[in-house]
Short mmCIF file of C-alpha atoms in Angstrom, two decimals:
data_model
loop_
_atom_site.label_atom_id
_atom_site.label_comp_id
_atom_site.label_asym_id
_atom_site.label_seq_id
_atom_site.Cartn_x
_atom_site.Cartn_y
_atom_site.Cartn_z
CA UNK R 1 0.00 0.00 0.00
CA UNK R 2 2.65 2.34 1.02
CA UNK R 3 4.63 2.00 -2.20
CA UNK R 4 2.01 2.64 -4.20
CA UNK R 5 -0.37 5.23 -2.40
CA UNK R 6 2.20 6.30 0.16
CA UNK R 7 1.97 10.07 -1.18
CA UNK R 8 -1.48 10.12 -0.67
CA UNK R 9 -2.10 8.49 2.58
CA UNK R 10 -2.80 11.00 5.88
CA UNK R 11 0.15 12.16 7.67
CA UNK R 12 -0.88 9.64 10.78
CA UNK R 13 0.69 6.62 8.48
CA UNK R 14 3.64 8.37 9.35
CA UNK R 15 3.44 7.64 13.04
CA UNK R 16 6.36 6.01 14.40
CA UNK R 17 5.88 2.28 15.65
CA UNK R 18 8.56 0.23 18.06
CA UNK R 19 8.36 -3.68 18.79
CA UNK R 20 10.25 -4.90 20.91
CA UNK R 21 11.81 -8.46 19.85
CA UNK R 22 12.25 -9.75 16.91
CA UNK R 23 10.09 -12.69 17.14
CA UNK R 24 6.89 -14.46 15.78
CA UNK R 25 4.29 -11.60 17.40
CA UNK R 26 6.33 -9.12 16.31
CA UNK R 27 6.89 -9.92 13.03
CA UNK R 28 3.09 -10.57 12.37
CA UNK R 29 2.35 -7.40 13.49
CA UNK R 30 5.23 -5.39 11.69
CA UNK R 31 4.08 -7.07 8.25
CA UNK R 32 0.49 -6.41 8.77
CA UNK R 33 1.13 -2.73 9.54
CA UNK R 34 3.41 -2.24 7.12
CA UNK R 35 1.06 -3.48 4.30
CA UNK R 36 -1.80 -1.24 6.25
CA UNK R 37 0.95 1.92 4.74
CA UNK R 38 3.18 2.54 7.88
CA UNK R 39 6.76 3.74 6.84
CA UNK R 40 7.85 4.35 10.53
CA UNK R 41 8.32 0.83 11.92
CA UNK R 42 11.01 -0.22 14.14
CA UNK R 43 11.96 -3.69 15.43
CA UNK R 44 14.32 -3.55 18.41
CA UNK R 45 16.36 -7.16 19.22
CA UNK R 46 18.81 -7.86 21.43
CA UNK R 47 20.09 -10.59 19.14
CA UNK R 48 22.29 -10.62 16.89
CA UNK R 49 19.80 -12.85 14.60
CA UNK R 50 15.56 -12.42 14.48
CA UNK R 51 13.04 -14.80 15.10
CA UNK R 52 12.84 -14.70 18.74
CA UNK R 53 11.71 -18.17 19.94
CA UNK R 54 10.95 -19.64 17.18
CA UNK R 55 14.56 -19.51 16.22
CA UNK R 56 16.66 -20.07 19.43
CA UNK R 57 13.87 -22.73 21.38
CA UNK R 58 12.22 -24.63 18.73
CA UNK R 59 14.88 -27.37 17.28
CA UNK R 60 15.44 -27.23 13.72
CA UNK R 61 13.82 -30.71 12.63
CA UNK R 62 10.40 -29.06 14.24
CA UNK R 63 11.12 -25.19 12.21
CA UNK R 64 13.77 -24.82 10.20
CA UNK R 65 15.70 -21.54 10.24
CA UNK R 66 15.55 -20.31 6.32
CA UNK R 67 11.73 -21.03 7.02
CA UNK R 68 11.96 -18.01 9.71
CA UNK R 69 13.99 -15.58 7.75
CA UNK R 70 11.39 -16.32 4.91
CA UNK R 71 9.01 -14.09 6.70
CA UNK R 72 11.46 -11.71 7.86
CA UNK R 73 12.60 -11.14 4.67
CA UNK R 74 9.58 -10.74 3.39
CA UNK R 75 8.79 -8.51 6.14
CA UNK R 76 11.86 -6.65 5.39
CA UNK R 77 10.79 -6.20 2.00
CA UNK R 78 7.88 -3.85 2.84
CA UNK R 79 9.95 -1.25 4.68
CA UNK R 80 10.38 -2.66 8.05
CA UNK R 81 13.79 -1.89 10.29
CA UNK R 82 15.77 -3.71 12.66
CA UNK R 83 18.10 -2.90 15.19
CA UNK R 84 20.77 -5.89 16.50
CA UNK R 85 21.88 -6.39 19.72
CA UNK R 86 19.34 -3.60 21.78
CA UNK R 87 18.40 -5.12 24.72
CA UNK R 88 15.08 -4.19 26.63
CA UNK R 89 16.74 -2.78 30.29
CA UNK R 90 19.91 -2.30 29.38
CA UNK R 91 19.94 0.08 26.08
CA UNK R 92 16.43 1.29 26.61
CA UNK R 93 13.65 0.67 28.21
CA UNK R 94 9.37 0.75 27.32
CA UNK R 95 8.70 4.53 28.25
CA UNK R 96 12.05 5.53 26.53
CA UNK R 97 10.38 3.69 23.55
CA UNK R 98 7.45 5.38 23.91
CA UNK R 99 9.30 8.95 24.21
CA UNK R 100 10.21 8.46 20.56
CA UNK R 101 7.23 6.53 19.16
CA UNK R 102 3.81 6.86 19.20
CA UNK R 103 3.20 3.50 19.53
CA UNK R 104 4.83 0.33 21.37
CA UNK R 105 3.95 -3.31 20.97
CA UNK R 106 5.87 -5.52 23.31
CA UNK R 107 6.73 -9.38 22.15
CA UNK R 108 9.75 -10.02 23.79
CA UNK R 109 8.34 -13.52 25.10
CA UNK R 110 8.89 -14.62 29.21
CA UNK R 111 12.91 -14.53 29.22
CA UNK R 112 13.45 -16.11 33.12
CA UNK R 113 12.72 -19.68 33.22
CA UNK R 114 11.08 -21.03 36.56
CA UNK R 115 13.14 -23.39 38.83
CA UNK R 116 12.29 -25.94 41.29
CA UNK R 117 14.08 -24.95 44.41
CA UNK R 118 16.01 -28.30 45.12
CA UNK R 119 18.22 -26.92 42.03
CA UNK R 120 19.02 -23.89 42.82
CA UNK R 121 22.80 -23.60 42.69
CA UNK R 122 23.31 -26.40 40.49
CA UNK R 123 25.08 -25.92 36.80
CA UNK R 124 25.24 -27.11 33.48
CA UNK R 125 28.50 -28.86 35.08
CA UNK R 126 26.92 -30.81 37.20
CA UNK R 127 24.63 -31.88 34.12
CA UNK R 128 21.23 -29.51 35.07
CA UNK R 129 20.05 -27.44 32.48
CA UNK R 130 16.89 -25.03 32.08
CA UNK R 131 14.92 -25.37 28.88
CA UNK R 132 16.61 -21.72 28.19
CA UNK R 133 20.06 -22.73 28.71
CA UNK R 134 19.78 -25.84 26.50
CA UNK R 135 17.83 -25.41 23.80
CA UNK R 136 19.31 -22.24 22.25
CA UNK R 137 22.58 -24.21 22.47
CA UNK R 138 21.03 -26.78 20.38
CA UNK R 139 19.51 -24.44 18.09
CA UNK R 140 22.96 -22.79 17.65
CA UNK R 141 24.80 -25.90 16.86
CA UNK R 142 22.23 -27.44 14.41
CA UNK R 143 20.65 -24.20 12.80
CA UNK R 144 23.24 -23.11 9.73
CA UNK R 145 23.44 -19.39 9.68
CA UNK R 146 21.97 -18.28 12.68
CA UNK R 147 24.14 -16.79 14.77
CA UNK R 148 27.68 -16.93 12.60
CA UNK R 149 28.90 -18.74 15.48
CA UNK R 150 30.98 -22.01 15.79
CA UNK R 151 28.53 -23.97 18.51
CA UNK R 152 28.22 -27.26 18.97
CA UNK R 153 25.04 -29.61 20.09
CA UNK R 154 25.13 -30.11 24.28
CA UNK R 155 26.60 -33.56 24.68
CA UNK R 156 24.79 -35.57 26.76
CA UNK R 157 25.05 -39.04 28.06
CA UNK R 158 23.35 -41.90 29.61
CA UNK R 159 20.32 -41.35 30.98
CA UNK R 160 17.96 -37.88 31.03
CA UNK R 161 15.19 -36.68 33.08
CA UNK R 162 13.26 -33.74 31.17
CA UNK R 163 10.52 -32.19 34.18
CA UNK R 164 7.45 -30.72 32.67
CA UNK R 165 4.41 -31.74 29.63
CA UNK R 166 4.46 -28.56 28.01
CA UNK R 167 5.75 -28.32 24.12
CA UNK R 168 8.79 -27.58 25.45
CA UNK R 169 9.68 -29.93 27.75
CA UNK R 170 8.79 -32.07 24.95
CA UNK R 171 11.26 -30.47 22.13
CA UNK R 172 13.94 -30.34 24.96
CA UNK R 173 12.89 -34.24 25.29
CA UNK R 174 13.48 -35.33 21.78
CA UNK R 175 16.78 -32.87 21.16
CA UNK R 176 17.95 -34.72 24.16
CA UNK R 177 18.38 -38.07 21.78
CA UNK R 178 20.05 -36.21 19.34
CA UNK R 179 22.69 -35.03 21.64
CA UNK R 180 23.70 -38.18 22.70
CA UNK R 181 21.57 -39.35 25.76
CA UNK R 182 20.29 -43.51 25.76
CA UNK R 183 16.76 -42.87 27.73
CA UNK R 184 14.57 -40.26 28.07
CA UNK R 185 12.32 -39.72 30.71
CA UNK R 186 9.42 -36.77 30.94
CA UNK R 187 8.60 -36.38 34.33
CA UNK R 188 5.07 -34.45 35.36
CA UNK R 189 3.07 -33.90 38.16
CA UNK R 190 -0.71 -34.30 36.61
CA UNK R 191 -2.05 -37.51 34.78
CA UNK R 192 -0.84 -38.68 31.45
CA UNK R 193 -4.67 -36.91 29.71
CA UNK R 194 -3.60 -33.72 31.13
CA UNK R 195 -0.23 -33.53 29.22
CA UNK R 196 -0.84 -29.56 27.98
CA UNK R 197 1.96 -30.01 24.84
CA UNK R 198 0.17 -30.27 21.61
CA UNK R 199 -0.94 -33.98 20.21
CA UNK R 200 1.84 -33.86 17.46
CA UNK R 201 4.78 -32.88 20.21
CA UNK R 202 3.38 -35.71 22.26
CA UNK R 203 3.17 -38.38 19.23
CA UNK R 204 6.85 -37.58 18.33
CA UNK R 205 8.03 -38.04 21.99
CA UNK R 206 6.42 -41.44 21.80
CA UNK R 207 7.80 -42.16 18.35
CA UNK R 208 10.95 -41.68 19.98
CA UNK R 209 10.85 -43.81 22.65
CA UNK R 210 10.43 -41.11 25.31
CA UNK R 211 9.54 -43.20 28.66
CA UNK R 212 6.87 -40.81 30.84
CA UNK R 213 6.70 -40.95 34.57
CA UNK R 214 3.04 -39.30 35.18
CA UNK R 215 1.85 -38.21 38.75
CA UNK R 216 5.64 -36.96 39.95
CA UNK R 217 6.64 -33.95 41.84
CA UNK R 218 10.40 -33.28 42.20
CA UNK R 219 11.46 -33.85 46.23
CA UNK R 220 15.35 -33.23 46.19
CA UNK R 221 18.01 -34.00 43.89
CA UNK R 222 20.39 -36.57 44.78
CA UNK R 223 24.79 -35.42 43.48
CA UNK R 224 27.58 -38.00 43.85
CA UNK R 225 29.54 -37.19 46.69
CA UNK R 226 32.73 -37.44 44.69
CA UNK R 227 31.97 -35.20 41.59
CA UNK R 228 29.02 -33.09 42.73
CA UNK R 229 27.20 -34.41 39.65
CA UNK R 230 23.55 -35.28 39.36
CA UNK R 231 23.25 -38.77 39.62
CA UNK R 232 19.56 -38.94 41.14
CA UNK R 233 16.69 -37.32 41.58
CA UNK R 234 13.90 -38.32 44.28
CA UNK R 235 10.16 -37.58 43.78
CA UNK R 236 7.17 -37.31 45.24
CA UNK R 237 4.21 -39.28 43.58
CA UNK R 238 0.87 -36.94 43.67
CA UNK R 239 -2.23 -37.28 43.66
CA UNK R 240 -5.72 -35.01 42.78
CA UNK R 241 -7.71 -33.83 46.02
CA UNK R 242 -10.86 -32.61 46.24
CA UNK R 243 -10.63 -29.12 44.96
CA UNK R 244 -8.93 -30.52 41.61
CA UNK R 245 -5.66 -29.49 42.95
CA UNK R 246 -2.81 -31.95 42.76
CA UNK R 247 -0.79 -32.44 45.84
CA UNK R 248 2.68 -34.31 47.41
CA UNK R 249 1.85 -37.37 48.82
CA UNK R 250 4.03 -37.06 51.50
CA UNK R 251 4.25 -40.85 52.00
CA UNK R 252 4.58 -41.57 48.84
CA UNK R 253 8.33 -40.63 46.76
CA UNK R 254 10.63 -43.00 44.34
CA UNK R 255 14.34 -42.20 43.43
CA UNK R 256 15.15 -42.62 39.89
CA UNK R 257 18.55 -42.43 38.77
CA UNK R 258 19.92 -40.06 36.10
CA UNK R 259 22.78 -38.64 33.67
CA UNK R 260 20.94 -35.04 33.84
CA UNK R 261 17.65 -33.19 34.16
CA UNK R 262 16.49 -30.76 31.97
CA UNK R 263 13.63 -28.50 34.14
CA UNK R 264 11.14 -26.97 31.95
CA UNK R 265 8.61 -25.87 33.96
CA UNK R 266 7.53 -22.68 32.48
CA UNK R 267 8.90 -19.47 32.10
CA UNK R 268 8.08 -15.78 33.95
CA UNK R 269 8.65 -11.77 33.30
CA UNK R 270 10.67 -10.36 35.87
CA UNK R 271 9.09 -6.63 36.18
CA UNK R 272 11.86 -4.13 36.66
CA UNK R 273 12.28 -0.57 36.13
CA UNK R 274 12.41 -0.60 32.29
CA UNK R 275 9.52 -2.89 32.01
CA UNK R 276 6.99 -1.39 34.42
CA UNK R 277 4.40 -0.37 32.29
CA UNK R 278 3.71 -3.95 31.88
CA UNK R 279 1.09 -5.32 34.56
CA UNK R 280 0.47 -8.70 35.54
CA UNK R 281 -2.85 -10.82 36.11
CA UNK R 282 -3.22 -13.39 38.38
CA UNK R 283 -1.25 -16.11 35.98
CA UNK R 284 1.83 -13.93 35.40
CA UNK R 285 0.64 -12.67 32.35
CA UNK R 286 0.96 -9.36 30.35
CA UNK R 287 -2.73 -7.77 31.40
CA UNK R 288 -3.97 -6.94 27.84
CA UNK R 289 -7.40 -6.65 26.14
CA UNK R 290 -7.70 -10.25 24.62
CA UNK R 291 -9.51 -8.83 22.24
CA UNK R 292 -7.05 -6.39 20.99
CA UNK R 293 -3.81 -7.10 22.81
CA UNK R 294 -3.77 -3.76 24.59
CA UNK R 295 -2.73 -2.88 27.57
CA UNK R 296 -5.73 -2.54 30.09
CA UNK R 297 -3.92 0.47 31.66
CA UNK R 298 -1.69 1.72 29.25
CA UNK R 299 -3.41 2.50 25.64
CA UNK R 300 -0.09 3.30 23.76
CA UNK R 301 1.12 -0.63 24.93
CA UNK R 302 0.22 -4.08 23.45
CA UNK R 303 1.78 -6.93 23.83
CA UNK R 304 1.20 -10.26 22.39
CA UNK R 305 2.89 -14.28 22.59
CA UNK R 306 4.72 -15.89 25.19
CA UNK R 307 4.11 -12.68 27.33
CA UNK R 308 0.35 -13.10 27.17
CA UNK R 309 0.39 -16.50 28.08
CA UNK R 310 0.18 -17.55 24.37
CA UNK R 311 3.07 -19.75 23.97
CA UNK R 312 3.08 -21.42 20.52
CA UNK R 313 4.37 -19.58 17.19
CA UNK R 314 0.45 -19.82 16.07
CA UNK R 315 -1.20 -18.24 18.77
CA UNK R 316 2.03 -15.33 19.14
CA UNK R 317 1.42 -14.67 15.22
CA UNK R 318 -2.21 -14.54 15.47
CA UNK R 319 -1.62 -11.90 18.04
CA UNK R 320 0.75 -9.53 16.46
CA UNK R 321 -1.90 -9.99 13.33
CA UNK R 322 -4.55 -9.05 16.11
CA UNK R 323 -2.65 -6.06 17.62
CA UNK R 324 -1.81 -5.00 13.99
CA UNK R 325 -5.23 -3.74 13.84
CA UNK R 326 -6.14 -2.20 16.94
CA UNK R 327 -2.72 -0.15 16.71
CA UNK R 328 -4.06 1.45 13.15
CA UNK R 329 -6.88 1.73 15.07
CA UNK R 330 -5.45 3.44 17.72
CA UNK R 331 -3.13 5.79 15.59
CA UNK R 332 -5.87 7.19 13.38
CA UNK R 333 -8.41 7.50 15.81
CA UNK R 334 -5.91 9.59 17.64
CA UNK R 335 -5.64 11.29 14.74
CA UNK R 336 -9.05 12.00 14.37
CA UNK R 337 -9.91 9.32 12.00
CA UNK R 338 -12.57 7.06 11.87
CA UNK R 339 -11.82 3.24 11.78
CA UNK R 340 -13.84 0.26 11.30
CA UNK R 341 -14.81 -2.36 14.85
CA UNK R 342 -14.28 -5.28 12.58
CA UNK R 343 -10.68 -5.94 11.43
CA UNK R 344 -10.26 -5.64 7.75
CA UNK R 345 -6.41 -6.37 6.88
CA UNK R 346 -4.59 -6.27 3.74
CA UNK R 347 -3.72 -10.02 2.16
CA UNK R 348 -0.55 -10.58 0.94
CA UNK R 349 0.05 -9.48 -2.72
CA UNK R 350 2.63 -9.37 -4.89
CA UNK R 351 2.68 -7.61 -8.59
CA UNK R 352 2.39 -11.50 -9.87
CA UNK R 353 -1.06 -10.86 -8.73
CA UNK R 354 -1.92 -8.34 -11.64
CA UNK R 355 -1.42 -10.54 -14.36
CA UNK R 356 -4.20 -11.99 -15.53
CA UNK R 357 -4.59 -15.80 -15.98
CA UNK R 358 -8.10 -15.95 -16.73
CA UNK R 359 -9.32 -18.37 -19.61
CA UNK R 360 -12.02 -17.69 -21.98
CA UNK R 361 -14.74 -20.76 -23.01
CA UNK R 362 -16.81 -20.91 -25.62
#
């Protein structure tokens, strides 16, 4: 649109538009705007590579890398910016953003992964690793191009416990065979019907020979006296009460032996000074509009993906394609321009489109 009608669009389409990260959310909602006619939009990443997530903690057998900078490229193509290695808190933060846009969308994903006590302390070393620490590494040593580094896979041994049912306890489960380990167990505290990962992530783990240890809670973690490595880890087995809540039986624990554990229970937004804008709900979640991704209390912020609470690279692109809208919406409006409830996006298009391939019968 811009390249074509820029000249005659209002001035408003020249409002200036930051996103923060340079991953699936944001680069659904940078296209989408940028077809709408913006020629102001920034995407800030404190990589040295885009594609947030979907690059550095989803293997490449599951997404391939060119697949990513497909749509970057592409997103590229339509005027879009961005700016390597700028880091949310340490080279700016939301409101200094918002000093120099007009508008900020927020996609940087839930960068803190959560950890049982019982590990606290413990290191890569002694063969624990967080879902964050190991799958970028195996993204960087099996994704060509990424980060023009020389990495290498983890190698890993003998046997591995992965904790957590989510899709990424389960990618961290299968990458675990291809760097080396003989078994691989997913331990979880629910039942094996309550696994949250999606049906495919689960069907693959099985495929695999992923063993699954249902109805576990971690109790302590067991390190050979010698070496200080992980060479057990004791749980207790749980079970549902009445309120639907599951609970330690306290009677009840096993000890099963182990190589390393992987922990991936989840990940959480640290609020700090540079991020305060952002509120929380009750689940640790960005509190935004879910119908247009904006922040309840802040109507120049939206946010959208992992930081919502929306963890796959569907539901994070279907919200920067969500917030795409309700920003124009909010620009023009602001600008005294009337926009339609009900979103009405450009498609993509391409000047292939304008020749005409239509037949004539007679």
């Amino acid at each position: 649109i811009n390249a074509e009608y820029g000249d005659k669009l209002p001035p408003s389409y020249k409002s200036k538009i930051a996103l923060v990260g340079c991953g699936p959310a944001s680069i659904s909602c940078a296209t989408f705007l940028a077809r709408l006619g913006y020629s102001d939009i920034t995407i800030y990443e404190k990589e040295n590579f885009s594609g947030g997530l979907s690059s550095t903690e989803i293997p490449q057998y599951r997404l391939a890398y060119d697949v990513v900078q497909f749509e970057v490229k592409l997103m590229q193509d339509l005027g879009v910016k961005i700016l390597y290695g700028k880091e949310l808190g340490k080279d700016f933060s939301i409101e200094s953003l918002h000093k120099e846009n007009d508008v900020v969308f927020c996609g940087v994903g839930l960068p803190s992964p959560k950890i049982d006590s019982i590990f606290n302390g413990l290191s890569t070393e002694q063969g624990f690793y967080t879902s964050k620490d190991f799958l970028p590494l195996v993204s960087k040593g099996s994704k060509p191009g990424m980060c023009g580094c020389d990495s290498k896979l983890p190698t890993l041994h003998g046997k591995v416990i992965v904790l957590g049912a989510g899709d990424t306890a389960f990618d961290c489960a299968t990458s675990s065979f291809r760097c080396g380990a003989n078994r691989v167990i997913v331990a979880f505290r629910r039942s094996f019907p309550e696994i949250r990962a999606v049906p495919e992530e689960v069907d693959l783990a099985k495929d695999e020979k992923c063993e699954f240890l249902p109805f576990c809670n971690p109790k302590s973690v067991i390190l050979d006296p010698k070496t200080k490595k992980i060479r057990a880890v004791e749980f207790y087995k749980t079970e549902k009460n009445e309120e639907g809540e599951y609970v330690n039986d306290e009677d009840s624990f096993i000890r099963i032996k182990c190589d390393f554990v992987i922990s991936a229970f989840g990940s959480q937004l640290n609020i700090t000074e540079s991020n305060q804008q952002i509120t929380l709900n009750k689940w640790g979640f960005a509190d935004v509009d879910s119908d247009t991704m904006q922040m309840k209390n802040v109507p120049w912020l939206f946010c959208g993906g992992d930081l919502v609470g929306h963890g796959t690279t569907v539901e994070a692109t279907n919200d920067g394609k969500t917030a795409s809208w309700y920003i124009h919406k909010y620009l023009q409006e602001s600008n005294g321009l009337m926009v339609h409830d009900e979103p009405q996006l450009p498609n993509f298009f391409t000047p292939i489109d304008l020749v005409d391939i239509s037949v004539d019968f007679c």
